[in-house]
XYZ file of N, CA and C in Angstrom:
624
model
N -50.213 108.062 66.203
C -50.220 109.375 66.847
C -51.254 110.301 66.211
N -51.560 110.000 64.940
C -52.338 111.128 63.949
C -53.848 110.692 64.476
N -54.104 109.549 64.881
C -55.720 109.170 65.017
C -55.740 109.537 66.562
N -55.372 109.447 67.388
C -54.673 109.706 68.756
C -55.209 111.470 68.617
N -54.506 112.188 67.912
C -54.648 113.690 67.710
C -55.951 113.695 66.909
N -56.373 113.260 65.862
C -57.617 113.367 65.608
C -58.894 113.075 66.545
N -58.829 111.818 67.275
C -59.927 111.387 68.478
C -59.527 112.963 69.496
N -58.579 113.325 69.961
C -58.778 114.309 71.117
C -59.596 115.585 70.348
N -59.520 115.811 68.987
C -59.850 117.083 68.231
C -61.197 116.476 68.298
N -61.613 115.912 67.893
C -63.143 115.785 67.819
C -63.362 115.529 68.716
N -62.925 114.874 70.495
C -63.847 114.746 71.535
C -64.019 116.738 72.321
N -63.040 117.419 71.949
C -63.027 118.542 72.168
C -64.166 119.099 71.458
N -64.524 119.240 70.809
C -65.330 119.823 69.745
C -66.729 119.047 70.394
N -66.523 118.553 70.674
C -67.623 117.288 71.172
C -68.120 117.955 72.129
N -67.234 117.722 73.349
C -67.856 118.812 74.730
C -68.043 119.976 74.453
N -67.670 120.716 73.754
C -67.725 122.224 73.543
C -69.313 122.300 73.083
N -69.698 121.373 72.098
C -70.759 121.590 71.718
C -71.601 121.247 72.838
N -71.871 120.356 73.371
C -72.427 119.697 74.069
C -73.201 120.584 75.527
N -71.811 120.981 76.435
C -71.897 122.336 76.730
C -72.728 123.786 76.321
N -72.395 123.857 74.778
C -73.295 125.030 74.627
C -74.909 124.776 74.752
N -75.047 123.492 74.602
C -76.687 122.999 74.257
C -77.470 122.830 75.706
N -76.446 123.338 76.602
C -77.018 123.510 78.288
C -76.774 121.977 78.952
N -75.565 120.932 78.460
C -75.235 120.222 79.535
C -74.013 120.475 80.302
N -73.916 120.089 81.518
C -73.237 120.696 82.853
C -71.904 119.528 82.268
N -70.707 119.979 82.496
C -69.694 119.154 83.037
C -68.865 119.682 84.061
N -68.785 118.707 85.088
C -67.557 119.089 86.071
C -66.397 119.431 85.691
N -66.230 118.030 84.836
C -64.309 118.194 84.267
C -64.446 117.322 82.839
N -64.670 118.064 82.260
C -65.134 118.160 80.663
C -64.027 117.347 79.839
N -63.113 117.174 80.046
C -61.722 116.618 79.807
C -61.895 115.324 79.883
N -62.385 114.682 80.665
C -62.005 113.430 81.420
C -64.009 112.370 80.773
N -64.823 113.506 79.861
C -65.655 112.770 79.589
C -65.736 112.590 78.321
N -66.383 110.959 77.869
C -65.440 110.505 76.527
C -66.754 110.312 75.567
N -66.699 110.471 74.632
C -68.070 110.808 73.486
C -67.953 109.733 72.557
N -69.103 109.258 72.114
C -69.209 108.629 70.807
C -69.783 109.500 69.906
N -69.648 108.977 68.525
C -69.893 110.061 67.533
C -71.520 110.055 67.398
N -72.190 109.259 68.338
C -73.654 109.447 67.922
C -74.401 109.550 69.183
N -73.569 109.931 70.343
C -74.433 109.992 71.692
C -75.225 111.157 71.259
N -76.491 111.172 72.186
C -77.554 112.354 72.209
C -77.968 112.744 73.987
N -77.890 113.734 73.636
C -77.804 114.255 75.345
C -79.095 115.730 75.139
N -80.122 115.481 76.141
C -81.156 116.498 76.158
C -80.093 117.801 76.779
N -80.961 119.057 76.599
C -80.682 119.811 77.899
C -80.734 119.982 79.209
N -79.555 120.173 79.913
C -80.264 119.827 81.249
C -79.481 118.657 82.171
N -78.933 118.010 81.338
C -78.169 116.825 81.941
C -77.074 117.038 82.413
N -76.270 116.334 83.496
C -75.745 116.792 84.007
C -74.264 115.776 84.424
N -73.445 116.037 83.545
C -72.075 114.126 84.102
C -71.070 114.910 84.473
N -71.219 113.990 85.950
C -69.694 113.787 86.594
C -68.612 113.872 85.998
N -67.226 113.913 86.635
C -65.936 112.970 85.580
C -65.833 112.061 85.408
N -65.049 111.509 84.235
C -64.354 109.680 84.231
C -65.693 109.258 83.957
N -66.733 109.810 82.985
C -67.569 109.279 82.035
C -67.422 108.659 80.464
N -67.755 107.520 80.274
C -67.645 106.982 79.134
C -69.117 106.476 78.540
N -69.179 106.997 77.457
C -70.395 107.039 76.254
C -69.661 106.370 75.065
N -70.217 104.986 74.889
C -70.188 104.158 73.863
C -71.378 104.597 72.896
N -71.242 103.765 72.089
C -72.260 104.318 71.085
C -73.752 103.891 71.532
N -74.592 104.521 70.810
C -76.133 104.028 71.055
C -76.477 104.996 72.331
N -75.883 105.648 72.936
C -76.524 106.507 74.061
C -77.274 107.496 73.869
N -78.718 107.575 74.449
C -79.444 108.594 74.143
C -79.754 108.973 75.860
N -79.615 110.315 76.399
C -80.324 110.763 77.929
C -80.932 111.971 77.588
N -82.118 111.971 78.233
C -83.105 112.587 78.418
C -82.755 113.911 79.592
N -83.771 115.098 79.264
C -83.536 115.879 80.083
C -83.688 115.909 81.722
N -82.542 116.768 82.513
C -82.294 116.515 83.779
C -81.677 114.809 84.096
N -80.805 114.430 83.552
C -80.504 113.497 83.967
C -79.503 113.834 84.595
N -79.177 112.525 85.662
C -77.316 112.716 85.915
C -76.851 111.597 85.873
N -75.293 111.844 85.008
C -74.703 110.675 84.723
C -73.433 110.971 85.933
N -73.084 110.269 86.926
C -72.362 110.098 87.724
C -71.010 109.823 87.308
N -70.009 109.817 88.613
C -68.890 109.530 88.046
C -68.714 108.314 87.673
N -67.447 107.663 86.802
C -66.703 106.605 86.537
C -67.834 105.943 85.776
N -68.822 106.512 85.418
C -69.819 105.102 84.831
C -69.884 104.971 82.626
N -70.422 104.064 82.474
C -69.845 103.484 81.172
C -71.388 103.296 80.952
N -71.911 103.762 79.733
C -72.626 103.548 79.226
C -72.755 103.338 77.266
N -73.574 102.176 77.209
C -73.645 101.716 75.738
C -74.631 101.414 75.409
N -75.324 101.893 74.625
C -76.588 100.959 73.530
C -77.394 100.914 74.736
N -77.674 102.568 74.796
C -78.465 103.061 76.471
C -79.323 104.003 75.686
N -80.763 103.931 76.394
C -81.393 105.004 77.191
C -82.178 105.688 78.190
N -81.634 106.701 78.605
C -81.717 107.522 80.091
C -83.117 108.139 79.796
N -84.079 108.126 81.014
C -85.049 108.936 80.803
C -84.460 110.279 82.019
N -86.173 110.718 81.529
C -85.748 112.245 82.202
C -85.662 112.027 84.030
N -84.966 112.871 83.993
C -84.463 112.755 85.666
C -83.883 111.809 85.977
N -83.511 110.711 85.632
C -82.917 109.478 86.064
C -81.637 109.479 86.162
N -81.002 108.856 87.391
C -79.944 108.946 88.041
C -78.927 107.667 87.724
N -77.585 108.052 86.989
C -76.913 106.865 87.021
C -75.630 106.689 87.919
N -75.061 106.091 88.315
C -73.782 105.894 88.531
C -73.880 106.152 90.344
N -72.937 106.584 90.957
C -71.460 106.140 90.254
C -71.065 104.664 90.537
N -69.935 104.540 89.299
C -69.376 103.186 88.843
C -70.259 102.527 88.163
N -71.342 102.737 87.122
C -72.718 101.959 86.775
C -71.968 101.352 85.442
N -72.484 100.431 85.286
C -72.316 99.811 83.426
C -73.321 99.546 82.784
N -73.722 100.169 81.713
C -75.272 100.202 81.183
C -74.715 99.481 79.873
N -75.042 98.111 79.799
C -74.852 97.390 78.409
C -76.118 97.653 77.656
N -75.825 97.010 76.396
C -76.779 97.074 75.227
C -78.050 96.498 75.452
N -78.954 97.550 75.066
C -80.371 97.057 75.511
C -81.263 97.347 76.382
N -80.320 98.285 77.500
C -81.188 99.199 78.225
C -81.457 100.199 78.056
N -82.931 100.207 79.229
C -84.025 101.384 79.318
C -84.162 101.561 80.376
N -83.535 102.912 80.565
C -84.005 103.035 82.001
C -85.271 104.427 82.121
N -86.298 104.244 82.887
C -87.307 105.139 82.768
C -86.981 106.447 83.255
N -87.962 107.234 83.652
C -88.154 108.390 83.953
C -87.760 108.120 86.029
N -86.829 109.265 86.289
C -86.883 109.341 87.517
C -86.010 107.946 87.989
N -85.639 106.687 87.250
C -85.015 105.606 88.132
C -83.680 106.204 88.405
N -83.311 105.036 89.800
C -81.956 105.241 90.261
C -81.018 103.855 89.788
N -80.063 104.482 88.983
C -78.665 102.928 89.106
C -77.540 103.404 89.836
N -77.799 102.563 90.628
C -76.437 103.235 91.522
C -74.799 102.593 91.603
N -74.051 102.338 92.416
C -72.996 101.843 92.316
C -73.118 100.893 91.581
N -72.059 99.894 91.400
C -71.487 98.626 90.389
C -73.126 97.833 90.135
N -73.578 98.618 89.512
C -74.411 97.855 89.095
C -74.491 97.691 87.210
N -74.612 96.640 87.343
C -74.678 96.205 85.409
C -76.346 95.767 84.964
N -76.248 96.226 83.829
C -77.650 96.003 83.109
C -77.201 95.863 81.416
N -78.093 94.617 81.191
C -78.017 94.213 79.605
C -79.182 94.177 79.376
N -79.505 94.243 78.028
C -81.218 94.278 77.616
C -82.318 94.318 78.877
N -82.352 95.330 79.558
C -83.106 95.709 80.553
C -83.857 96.201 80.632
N -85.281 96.417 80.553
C -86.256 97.559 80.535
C -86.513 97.925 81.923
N -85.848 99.156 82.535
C -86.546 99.306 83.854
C -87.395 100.725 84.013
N -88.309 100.130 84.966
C -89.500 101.092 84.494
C -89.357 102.740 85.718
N -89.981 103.680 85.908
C -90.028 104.832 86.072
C -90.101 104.928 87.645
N -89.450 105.242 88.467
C -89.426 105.399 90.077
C -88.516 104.001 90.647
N -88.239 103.105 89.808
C -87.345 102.183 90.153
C -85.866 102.135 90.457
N -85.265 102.168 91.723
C -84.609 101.745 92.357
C -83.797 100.744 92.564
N -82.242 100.729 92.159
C -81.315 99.799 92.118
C -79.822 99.987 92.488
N -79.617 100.487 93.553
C -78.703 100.953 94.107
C -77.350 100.838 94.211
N -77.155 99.331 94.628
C -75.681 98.561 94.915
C -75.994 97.358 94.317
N -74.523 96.792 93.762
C -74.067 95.914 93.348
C -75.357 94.566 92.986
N -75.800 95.357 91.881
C -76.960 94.004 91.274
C -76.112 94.111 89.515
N -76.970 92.698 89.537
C -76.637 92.142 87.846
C -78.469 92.184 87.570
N -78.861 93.430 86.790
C -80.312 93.276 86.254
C -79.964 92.994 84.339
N -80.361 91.541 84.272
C -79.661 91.484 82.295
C -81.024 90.512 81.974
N -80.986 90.614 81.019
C -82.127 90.112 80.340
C -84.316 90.140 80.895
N -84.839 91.158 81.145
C -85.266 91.290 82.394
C -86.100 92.757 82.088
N -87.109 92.770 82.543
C -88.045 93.706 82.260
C -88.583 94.065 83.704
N -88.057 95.268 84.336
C -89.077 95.634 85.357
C -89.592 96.963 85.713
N -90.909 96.691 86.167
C -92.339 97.813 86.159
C -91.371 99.588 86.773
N -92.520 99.702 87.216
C -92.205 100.969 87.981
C -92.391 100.768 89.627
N -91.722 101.657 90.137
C -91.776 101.937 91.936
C -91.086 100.330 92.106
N -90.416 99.847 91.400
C -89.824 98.653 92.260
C -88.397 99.312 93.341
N -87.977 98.253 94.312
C -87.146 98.149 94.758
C -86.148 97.244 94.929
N -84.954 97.301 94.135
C -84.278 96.181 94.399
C -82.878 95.791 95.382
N -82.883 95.710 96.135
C -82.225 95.963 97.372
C -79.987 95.265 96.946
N -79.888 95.617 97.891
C -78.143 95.511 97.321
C -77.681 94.311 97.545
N -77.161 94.030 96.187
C -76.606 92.931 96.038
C -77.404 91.539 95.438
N -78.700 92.028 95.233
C -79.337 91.231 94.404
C -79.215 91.074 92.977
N -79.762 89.841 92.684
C -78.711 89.314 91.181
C -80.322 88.050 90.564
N -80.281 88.598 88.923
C -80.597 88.165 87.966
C -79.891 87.202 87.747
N -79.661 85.606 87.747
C -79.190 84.251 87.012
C -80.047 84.096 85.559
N -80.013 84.440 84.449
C -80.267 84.477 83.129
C -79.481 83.010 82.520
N -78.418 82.320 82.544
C -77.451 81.475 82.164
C -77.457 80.129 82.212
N -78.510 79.302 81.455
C -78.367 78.122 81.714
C -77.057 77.243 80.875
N -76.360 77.025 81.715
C -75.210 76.419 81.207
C -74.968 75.303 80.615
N -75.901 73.877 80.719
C -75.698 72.735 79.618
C -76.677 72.794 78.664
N -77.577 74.145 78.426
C -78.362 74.219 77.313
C -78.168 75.536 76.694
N -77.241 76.408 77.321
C -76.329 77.282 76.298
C -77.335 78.037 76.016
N -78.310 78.321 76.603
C -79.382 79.344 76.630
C -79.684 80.111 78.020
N -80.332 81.766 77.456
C -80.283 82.344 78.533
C -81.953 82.606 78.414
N -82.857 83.163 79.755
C -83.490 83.193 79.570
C -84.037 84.305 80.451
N -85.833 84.951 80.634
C -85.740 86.253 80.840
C -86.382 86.428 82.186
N -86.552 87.304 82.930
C -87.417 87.927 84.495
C -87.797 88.975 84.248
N -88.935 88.786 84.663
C -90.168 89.944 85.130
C -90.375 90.289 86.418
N -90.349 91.901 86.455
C -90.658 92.162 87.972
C -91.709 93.248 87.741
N -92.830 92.903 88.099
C -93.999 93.501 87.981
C -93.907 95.211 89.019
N -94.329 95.925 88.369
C -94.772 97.234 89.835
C -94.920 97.103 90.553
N -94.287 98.045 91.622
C -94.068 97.979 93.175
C -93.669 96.981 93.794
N -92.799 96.162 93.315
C -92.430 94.827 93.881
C -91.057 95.116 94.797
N -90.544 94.444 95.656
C -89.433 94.631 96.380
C -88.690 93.345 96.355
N -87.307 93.291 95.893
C -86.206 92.387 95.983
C -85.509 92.851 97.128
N -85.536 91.541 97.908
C -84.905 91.700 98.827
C -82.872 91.853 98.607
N -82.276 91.936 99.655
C -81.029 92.076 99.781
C -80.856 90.892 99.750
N -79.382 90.632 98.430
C -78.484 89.436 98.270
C -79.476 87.973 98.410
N -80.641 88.293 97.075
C -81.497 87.505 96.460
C -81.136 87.146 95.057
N -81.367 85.841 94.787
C -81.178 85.887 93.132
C -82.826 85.318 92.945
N -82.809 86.031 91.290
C -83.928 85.642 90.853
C -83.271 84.469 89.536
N -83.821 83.218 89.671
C -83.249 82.230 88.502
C -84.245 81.922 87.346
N -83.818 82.907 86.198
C -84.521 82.892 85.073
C -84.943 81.400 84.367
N -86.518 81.575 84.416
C -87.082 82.387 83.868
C -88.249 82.519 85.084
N -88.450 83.401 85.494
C -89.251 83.548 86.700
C -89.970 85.430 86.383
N -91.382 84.977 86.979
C -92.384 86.683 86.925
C -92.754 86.952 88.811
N -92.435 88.065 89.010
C -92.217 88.432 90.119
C -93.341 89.242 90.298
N -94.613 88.915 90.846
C -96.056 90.154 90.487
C -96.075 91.166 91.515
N -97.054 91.587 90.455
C -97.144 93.284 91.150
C -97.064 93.768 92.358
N -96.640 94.221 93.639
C -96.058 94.467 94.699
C -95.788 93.156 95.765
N -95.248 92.226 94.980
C -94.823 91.105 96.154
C -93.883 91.722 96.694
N -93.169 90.439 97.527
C -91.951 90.823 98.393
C -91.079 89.287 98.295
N -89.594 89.235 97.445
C -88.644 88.820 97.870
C -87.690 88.848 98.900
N -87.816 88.008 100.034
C -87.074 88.214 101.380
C -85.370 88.133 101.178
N -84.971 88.473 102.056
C -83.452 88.958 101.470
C -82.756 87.262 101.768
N -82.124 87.481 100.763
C -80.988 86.467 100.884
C -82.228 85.047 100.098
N -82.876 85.511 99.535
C -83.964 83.833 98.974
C -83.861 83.769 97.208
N -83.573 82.543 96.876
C -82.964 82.354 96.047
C -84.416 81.690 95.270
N -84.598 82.198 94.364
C -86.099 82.206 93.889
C -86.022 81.564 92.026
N -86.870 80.363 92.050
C -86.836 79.075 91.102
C -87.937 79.318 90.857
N -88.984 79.878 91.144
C -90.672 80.204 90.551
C -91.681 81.085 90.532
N -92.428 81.596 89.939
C -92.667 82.698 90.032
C -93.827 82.973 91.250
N -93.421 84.013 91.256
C -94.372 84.884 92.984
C -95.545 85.456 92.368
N -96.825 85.252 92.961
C -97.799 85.979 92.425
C -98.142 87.373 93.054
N -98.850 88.180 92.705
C -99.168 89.237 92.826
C -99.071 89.394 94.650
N -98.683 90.534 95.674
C -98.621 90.722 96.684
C -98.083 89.609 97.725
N -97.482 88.480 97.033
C -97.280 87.025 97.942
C -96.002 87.361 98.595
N -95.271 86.918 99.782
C -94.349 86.854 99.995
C -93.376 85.758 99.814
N -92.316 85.848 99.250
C -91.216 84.526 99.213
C -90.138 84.540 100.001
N -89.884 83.806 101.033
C -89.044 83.596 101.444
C -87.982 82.060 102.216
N -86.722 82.371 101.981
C -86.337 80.674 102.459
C -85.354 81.231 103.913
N -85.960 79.565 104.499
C -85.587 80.419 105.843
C -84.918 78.424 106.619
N -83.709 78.700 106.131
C -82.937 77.237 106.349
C -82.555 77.605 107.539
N -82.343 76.282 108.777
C -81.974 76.155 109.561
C -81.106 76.985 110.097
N -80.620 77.058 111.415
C -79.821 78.368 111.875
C -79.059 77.109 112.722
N -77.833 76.219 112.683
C -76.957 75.977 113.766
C -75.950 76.621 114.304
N -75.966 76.924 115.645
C -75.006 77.405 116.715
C -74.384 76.660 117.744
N -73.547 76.340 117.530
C -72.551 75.593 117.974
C -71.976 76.352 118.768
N -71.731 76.359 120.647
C -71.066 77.459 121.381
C -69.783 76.523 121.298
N -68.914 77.356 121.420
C -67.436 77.278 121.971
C -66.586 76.699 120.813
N -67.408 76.581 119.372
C -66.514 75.609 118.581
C -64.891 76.315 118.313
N -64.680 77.522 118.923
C -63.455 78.129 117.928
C -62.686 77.520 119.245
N -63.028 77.212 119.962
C -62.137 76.756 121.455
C -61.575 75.198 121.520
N -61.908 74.278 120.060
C -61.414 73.084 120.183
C -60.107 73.123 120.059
């Protein structure tokens, strides 16, 4: 009960300060501090925020609701959440968007980049002005060699919708991943990739 009453005394003291240094909270109560987060002026979190340790955000940011961040940092203007999970190791630039359930581990993503819905970006370095469309997914995990390995997505490149990229693959500078293509090699600069398997239609089968 005594550490219980000590954690609420210092997360109080926490927002209070935090607050005075010109960041915005909605519902100040409900957002949870580590003893070494760093927050510019200017920033701006939702409720039902959680700050693990290692968090540093830059000025004008917004941290959205419900999102969890650790062994993070926010550049200026950059938009997180809501529902985001920022694991250890990310960078997110100036001006990017993470939007819903999206997760990131050792990530460098670069400045005007775009990631909206439900992607896994982990192990993985990408430029600026990319786009990565929803539901696209990083495979890092090789499983009978117990090694993971890394992706590159060069500037201005576009991932298509409910694409995986299978590490270790470089994605160049403004190609285009077509949605739904499941990508084993790397794309060169402006190329397009896409897989485009058979389409059978079978009329009347629900009528047997």
């Amino acid at each position: 009960a005594q550490l219980a009453q000590a954690e609420e005394v210092f997360q109080n003291r926490t927002r209070a300060y935090w607050m005075a240094q010109g960041v915005g909270m909605v519902a100040p109560q409900t957002v949870w501090f580590s003893h070494d987060t760093v927050l510019a002026s200017g920033v701006e979190i939702e409720p039902n925020v959680v700050f693990k340790p290692g968090v540093k955000v830059a000025e004008n940011a917004t941290i959205k609701a419900f999102s969890h961040l650790e062994g993070s940092t926010i550049g200026e203007g950059a938009v997180i959440g809501p529902f985001a999970r920022l694991r250890g190791g990310t960078y997110i630039g100036e001006n990017a968007e993470i939007g819903s359930f999206v997760v990131t581990k050792k990530a460098h993503i670069g400045k005007n980049t775009k990631a909206k819905q439900l992607n896994c970006l982990v192990d993985c370095t990408i430029g600026e002005s990319v786009n990565i469309g929803g539901g696209a997914m990083i495979a890092n995990y090789h499983h009978f060699r117990k090694e993971k390995a890394e992706t590159h997505i060069k500037d201005g490149a576009s991932i298509g919708s409910s694409s995986t990229l299978v590490a270790p693959v470089t994605i160049g500078e403004k190609a285009f991943v077509a949605a739904g293509t499941v990508v084993r090699q790397s794309v060169e600069d402006g190329s397009l990739i896409v897989a485009k398997p058979e389409i059978v239609i079978k009329p009347n089968y629900g009528n047997k």
